[in-house]
Short mmCIF file of C-alpha atoms and ligand atoms in Angstrom, two decimals:
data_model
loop_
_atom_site.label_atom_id
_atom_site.label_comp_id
_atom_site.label_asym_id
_atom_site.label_seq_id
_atom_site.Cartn_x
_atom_site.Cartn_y
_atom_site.Cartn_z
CA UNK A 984 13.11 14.92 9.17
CA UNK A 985 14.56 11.97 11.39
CA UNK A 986 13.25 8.46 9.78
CA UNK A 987 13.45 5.35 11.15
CA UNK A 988 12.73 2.38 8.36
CA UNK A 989 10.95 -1.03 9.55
CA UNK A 990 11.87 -2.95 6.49
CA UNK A 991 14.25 -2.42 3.35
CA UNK A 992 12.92 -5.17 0.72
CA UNK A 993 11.52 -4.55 -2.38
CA UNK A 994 9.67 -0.95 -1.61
CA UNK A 995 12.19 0.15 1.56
CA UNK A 996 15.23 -0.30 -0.79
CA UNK A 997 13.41 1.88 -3.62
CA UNK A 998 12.43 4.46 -1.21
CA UNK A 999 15.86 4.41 -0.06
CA UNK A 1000 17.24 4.59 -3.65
CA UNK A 1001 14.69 7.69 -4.06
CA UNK A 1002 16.62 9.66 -1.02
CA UNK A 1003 20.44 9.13 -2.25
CA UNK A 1004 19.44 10.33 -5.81
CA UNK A 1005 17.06 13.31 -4.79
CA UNK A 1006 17.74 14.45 -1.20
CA UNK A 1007 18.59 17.73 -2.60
CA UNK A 1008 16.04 18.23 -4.90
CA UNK A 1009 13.57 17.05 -2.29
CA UNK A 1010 14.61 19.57 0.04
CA UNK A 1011 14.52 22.46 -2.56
CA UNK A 1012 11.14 22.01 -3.90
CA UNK A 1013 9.50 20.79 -0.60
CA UNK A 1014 11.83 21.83 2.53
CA UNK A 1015 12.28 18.70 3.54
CA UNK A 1016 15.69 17.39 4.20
CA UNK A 1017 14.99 13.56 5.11
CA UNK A 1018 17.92 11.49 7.10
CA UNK A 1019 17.30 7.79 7.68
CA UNK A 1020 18.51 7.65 11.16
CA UNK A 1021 17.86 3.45 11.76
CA UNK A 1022 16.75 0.60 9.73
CA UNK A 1023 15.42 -2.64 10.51
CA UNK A 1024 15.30 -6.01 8.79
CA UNK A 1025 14.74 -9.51 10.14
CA UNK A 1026 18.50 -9.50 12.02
CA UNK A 1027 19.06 -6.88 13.50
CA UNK A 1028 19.31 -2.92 13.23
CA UNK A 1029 21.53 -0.35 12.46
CA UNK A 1030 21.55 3.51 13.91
CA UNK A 1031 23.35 5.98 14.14
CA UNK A 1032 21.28 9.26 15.11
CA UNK A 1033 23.39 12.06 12.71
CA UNK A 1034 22.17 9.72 9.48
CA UNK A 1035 23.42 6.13 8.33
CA UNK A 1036 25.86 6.14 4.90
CA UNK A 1037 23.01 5.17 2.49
CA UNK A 1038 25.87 3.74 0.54
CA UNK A 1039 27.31 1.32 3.02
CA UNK A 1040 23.30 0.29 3.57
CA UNK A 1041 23.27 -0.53 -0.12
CA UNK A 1042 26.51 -2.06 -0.44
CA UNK A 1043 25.55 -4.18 2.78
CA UNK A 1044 22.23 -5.39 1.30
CA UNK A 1045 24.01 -6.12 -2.47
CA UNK A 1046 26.66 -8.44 -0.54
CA UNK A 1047 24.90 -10.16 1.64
CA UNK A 1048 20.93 -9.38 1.49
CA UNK A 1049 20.63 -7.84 4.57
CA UNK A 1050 21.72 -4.61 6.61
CA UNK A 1051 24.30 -6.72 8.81
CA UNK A 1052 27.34 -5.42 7.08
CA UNK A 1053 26.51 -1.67 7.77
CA UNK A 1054 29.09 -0.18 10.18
CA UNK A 1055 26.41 1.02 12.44
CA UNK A 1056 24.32 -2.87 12.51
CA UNK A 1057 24.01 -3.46 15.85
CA UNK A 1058 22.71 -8.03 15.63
CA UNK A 1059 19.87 -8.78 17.55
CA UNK A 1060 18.64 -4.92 18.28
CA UNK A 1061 14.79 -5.59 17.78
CA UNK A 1062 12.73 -2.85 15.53
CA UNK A 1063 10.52 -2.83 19.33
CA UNK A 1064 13.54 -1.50 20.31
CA UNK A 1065 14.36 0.81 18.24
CA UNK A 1066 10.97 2.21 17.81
CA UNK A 1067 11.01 2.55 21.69
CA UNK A 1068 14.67 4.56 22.04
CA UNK A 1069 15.71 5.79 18.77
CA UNK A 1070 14.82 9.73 18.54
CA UNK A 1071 12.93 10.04 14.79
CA UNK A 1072 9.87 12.41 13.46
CA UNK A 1073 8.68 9.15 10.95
CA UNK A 1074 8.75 5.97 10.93
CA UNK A 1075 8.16 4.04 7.50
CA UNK A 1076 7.22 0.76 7.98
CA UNK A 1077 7.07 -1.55 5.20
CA UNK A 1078 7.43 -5.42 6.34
CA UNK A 1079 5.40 -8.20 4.85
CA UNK A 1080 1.39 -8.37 5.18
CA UNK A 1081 -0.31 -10.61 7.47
CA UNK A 1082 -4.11 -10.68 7.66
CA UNK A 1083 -4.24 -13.40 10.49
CA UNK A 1084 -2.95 -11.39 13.12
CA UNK A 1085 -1.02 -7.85 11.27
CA UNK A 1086 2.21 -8.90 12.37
CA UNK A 1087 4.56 -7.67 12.78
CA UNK A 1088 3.43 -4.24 11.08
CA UNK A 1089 0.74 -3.59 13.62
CA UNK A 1090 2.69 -3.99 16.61
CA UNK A 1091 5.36 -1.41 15.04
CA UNK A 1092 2.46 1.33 14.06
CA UNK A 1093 0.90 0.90 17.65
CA UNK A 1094 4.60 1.66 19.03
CA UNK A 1095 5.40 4.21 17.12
CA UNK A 1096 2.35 6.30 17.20
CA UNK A 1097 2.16 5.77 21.03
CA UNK A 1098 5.80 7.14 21.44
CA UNK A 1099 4.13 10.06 18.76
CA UNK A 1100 6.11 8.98 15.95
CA UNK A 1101 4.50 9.96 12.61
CA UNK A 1102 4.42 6.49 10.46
CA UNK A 1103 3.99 6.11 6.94
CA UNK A 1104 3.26 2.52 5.95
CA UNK A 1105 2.44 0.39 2.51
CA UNK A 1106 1.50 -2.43 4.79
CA UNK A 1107 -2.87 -3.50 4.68
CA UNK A 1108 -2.30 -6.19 6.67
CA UNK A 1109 -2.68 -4.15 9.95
CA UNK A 1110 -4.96 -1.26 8.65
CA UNK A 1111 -7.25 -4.04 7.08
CA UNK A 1112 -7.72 -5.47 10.70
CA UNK A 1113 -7.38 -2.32 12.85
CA UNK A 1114 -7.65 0.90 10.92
CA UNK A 1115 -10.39 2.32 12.85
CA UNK A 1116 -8.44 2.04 15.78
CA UNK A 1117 -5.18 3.20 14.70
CA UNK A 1118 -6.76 6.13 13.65
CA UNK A 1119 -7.75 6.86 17.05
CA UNK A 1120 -4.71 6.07 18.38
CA UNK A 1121 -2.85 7.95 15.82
CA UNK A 1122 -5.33 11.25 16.81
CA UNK A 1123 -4.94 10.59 20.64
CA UNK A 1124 -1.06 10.98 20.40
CA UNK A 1125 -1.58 13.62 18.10
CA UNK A 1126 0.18 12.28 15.19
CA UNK A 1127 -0.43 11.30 11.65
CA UNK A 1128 -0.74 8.15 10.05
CA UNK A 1129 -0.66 7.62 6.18
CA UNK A 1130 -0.56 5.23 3.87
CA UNK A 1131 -1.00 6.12 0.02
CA UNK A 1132 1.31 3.09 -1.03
CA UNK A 1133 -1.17 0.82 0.33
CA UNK A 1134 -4.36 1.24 -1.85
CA UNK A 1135 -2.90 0.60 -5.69
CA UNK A 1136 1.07 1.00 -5.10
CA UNK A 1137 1.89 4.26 -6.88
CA UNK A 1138 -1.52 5.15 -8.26
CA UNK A 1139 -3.07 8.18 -6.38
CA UNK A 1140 -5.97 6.41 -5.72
CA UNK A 1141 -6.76 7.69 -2.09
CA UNK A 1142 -5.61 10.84 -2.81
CA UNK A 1143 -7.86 11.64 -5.54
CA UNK A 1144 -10.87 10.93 -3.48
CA UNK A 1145 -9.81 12.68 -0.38
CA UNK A 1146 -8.34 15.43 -1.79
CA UNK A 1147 -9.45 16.42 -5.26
CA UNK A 1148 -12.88 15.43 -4.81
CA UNK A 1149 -13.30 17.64 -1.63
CA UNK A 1150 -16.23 19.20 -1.27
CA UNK A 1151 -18.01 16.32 -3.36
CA UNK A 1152 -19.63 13.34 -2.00
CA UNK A 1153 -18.40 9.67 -2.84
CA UNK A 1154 -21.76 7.78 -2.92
CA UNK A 1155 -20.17 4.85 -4.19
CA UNK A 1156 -17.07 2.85 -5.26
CA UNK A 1157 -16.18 0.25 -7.87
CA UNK A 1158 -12.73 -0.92 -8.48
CA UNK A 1159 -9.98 -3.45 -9.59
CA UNK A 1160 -7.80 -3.44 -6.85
CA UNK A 1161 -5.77 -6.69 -7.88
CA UNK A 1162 -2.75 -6.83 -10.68
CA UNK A 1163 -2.61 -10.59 -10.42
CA UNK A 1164 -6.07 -11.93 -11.12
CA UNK A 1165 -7.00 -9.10 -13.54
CA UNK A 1166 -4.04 -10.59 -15.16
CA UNK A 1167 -5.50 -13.93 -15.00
CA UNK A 1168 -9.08 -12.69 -16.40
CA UNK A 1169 -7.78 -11.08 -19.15
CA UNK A 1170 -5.62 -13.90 -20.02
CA UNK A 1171 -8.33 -16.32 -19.76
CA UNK A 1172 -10.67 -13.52 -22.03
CA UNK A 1173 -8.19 -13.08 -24.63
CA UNK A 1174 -6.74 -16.08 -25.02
CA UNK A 1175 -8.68 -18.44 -24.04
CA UNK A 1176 -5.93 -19.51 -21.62
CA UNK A 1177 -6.82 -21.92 -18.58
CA UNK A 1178 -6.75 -20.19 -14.92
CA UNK A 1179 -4.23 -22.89 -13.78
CA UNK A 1180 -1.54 -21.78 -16.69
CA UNK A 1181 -2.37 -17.57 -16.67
CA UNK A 1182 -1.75 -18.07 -13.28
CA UNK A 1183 1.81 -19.66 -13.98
CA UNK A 1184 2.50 -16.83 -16.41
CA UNK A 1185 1.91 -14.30 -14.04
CA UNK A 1186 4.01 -15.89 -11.55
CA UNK A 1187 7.02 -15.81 -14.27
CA UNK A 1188 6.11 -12.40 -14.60
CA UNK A 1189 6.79 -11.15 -10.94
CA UNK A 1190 2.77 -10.52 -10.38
CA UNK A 1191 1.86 -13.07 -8.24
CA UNK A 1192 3.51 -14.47 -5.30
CA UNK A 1193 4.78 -18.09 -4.67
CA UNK A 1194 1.54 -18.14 -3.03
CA UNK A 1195 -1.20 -16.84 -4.17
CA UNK A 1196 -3.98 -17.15 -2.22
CA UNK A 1197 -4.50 -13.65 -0.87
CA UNK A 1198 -5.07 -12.50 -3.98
CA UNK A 1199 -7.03 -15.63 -5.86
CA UNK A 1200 -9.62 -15.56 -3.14
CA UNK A 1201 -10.01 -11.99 -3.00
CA UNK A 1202 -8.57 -11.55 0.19
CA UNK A 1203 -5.97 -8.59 -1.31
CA UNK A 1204 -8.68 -6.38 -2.68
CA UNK A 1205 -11.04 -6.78 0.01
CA UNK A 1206 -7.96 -5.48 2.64
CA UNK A 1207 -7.65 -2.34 -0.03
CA UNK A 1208 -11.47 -1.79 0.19
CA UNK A 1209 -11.48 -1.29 3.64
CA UNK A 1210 -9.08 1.22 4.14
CA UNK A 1211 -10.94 3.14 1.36
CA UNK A 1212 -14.16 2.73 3.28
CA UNK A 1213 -12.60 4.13 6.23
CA UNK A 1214 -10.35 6.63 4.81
CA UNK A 1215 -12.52 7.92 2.29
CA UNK A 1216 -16.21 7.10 2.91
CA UNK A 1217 -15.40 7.66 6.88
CA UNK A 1218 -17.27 4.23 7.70
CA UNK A 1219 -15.91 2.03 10.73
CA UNK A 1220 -15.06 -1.14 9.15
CA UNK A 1221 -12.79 -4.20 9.22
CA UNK A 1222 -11.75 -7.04 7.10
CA UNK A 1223 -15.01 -8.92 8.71
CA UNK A 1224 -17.64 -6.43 7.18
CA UNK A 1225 -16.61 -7.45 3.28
CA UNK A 1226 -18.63 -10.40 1.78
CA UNK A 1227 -15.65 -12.29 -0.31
CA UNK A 1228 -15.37 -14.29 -3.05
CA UNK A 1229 -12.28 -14.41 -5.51
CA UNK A 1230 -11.84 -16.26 -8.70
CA UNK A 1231 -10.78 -19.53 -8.44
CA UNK A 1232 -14.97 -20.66 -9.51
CA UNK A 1233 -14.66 -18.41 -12.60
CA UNK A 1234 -14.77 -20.76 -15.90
CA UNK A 1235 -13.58 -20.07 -19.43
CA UNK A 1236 -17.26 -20.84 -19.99
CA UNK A 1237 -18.67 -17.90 -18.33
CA UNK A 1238 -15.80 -15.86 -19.90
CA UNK A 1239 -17.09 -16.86 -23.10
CA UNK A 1240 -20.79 -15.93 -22.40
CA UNK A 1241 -20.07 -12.51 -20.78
CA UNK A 1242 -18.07 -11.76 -23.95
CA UNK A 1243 -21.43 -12.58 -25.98
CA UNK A 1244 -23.08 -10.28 -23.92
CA UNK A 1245 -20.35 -7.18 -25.05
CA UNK A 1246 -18.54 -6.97 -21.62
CA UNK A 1247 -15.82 -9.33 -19.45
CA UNK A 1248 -15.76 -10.84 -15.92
CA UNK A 1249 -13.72 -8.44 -13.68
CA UNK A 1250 -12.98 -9.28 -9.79
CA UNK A 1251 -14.35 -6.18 -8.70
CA UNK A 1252 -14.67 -4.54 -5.07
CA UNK A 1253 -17.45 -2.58 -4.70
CA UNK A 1254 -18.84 -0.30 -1.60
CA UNK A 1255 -22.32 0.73 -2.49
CA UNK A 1256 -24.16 1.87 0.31
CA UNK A 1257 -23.16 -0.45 3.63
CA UNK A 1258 -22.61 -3.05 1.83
CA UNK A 1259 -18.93 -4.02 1.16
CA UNK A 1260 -18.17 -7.12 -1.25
CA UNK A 1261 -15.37 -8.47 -3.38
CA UNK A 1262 -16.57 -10.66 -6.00
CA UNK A 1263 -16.46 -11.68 -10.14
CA UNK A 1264 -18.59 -8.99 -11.80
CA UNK A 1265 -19.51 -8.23 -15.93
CA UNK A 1266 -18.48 -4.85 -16.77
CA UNK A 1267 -19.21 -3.93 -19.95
CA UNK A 1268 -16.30 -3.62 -22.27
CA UNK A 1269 -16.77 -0.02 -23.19
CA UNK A 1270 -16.46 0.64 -19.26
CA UNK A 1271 -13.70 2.55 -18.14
CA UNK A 1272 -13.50 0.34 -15.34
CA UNK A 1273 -12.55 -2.89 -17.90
CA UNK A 1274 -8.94 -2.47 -18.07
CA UNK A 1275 -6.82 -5.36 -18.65
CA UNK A 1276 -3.15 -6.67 -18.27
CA UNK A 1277 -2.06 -6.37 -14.39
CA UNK A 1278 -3.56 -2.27 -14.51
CA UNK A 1279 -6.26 -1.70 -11.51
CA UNK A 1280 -8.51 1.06 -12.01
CA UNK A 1281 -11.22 2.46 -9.49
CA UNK A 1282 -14.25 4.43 -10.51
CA UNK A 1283 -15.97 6.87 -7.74
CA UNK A 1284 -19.28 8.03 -7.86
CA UNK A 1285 -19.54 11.26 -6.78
CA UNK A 1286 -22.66 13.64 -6.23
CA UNK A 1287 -21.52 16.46 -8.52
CA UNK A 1288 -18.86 14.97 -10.38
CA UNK A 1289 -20.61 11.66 -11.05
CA UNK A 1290 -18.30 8.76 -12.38
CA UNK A 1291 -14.63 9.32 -11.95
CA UNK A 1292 -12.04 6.55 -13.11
CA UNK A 1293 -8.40 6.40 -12.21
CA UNK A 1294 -6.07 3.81 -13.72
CA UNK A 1295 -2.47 2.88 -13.44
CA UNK A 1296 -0.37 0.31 -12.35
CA UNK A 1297 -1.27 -1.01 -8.78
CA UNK A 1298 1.89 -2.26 -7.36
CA UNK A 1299 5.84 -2.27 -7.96
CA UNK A 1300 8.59 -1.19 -5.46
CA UNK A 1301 9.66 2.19 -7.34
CA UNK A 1302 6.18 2.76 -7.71
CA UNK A 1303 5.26 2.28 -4.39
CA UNK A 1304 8.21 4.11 -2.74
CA UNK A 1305 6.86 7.19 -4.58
CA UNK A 1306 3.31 6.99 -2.69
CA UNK A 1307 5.47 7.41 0.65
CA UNK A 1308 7.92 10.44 -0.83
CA UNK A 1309 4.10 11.63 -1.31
CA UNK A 1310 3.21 10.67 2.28
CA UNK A 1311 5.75 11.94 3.85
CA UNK A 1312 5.16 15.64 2.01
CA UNK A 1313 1.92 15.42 2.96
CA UNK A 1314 3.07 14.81 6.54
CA UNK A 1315 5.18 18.11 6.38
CA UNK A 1316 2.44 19.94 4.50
CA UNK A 1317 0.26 18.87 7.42
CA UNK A 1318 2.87 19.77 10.45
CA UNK A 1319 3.76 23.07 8.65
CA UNK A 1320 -0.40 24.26 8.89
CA UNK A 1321 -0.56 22.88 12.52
CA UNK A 1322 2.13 25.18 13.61
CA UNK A 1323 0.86 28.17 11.62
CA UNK A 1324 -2.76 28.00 13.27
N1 NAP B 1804 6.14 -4.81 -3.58
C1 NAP B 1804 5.09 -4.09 -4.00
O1 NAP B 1804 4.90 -3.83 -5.19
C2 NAP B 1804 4.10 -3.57 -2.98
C3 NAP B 1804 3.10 -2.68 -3.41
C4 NAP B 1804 2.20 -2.15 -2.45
C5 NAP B 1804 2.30 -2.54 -1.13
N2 NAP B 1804 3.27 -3.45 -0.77
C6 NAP B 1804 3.35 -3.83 0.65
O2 NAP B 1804 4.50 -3.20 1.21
C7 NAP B 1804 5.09 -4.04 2.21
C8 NAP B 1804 6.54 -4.30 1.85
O3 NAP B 1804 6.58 -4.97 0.60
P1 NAP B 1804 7.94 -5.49 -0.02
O4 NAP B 1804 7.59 -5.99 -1.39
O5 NAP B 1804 8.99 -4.47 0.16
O6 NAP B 1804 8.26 -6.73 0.95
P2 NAP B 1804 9.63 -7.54 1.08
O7 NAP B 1804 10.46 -7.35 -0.14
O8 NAP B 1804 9.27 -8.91 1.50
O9 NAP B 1804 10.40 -6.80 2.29
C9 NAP B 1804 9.99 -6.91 3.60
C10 NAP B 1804 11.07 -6.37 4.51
O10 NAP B 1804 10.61 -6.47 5.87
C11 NAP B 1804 11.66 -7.03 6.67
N3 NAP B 1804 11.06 -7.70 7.82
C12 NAP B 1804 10.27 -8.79 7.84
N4 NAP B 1804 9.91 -9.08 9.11
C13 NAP B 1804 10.49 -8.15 9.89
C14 NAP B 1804 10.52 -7.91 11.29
N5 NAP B 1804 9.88 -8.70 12.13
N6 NAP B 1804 11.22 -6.85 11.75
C15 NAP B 1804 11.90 -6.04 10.91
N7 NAP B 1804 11.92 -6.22 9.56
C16 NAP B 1804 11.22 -7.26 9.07
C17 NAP B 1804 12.39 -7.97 5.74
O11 NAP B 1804 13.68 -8.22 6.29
P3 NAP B 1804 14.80 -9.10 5.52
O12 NAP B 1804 15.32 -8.18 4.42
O13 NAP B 1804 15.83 -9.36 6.56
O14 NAP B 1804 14.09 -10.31 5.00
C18 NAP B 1804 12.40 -7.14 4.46
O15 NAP B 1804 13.48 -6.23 4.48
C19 NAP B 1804 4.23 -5.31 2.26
O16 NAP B 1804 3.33 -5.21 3.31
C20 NAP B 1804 3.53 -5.32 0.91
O17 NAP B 1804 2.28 -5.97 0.94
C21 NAP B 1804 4.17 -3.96 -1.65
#
């Protein structure tokens, strides 16, 4: 399988890392044998159609951040470009989110499926403002779109719904979709710690960005929540259809009284019939739901199974890069019944 890679930060360099080290057990177990045939970053490109030296791409980045040492970096080739001439099956793309306007992810997925490239992405920022459409698009050119990494990093959170609860109906769906302020609550809950410093903490910690907005006001969850609307529930939403409010009004004080009343305030997005919302919540503390630390956890409510909760950590580059090795078996799985029927 031919991949092109839009991107080789923090989860593009661990998927990378995952190819050197298990190419050949990758192509044992599932019959894949992946070669990464461009990558792009901010300056430029480098191709070379038989497979780039994953090496030389690592020692490249480790000198200098950045591909531009690679002997096949060609400055100035634009990943438009590349998407446009390079021959590839997938394309991975995994730049930065942006929820004004989904660039540049969504212009790369809208390329790339239109010249039928599969893509894998971890990027919400276009599928929070466009997934309905990019899943026409996708279908139109006949090609697949998937993005595992982007719903709770490693944590098989879409998979479990759309795959192991086949069959069953999701009526409804409650989750923590957000490392950093669950960090924050349960800092504030255990602690008694201020917002201002738990936010500081988890800063040192490598949880929150430099700036955290996206994720103090809600605005991270709420992108998660509707691709699982779409995805899972098959609704036709956007960013637009979720009522949000994040944490920055929640008060040690109403920490304290939810504790009094046995359960903690968790920034929780829920989808309960049409109505989509991200907002402070009490869960009681015997709820599998109330996890604490950075962990997310998502409980479905299913017709036959009933309540199903999944936890785990929701972000991290190694974790991440796993959800697209699982993508991009999928992808095969998918390609490999297509042909058979
Ligand atoms: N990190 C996580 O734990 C995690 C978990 C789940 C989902 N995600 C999502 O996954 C995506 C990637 O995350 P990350 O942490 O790997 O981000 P990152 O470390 O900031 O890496 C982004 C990469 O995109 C490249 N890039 C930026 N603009 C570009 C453009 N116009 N054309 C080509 N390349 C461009 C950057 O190039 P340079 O190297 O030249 O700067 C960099 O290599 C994000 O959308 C993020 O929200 C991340």
């Amino acid at each position: 399988m031919r991949i092109i890679m839009i991107g080789l930060g923090t989860v593009g360099t661990a998927f990378v890392k995952i190819l050197q080290q298990k190419t050949n057990e990758i192509q044992k177990i599932y019959g894949i044998k992946p070669r990464v045939v461009a990558v792009v970053d901010i300056k430029g490109a480098a191709v070379n159609p038989h497979g780039l030296s994953l090496n030389e791409l690592f020692e490249s980045k480790q000198a200098q951040s950045s591909i531009a040492l690679h002997p096949d970096f060609k400055p100035n080739l634009s990943s438009i470009e590349v998407l446009e001439t390079v021959d590839a099956d997938v394309v991975i793309e995994v730049t930065p989110t942006n929820i004004i306007n989904g660039e540049p992810g969504l212009s790369h997925i809208m390329t790339a499926l239109k010249r039928k490239k599969h893509v894998i992405t971890t990027n919400k920022g276009p599928l929070a403002l466009a997934l309905p459409a990019l899943m026409e698009l996708a279908a139109y050119n006949r090609v697949l779109l998937r993005f595992s990494g982007t719903v709770g990093g490693g944590i098989p959170i879409l998979d479990l719904a759309k795959k192991c609860l086949t069959g069953d109906k999701i009526i409804s769906i409650k989750g923590i979709l957000n490392g950093t302020t669950n960090y924050i609550l349960t800092r504030m809950d255990e602690d008694g710690v201020s917002m201002e410093d738990a936010l500081k903490e988890a800063q040192q910690k490598g949880y929150a960005e430099a700036d955290p907005t996206y994720d103090l006001k809600g605005i991270d969850p709420a992108c998660k929540l509707v691709i699982m609307a779409n995805w899972i529930m098959g609704k036709s939403v956007t960013i637009r259809d979720v009522d949000i409010s994040g944490i920055t009004g929640v008060l040690v004080r109403d920490i304290e009284e939810a504790k009094n009343q046995g359960a903690a305030i968790k920034l929780i997005a829920s989808i309960e019939g049409d109505k989509l919302s991200v907002k402070p919540q009490l869960i009681p503390r015997r709820h599998p739901l109330c996890v604490n630390g950075s962990l997310n956890a998502v409980t479905f409510k299913a017709e036959y199974a009933d309540e199903v909760t999944i936890v785990g950590k929701g972000a991290g580059g190694i974790e991440t890069s796993g959800a697209i090795l699982r993508d991009l078996i999928d992808i095969r799985r998918e390609l490999t019944l297509l042909q058979g029927t």
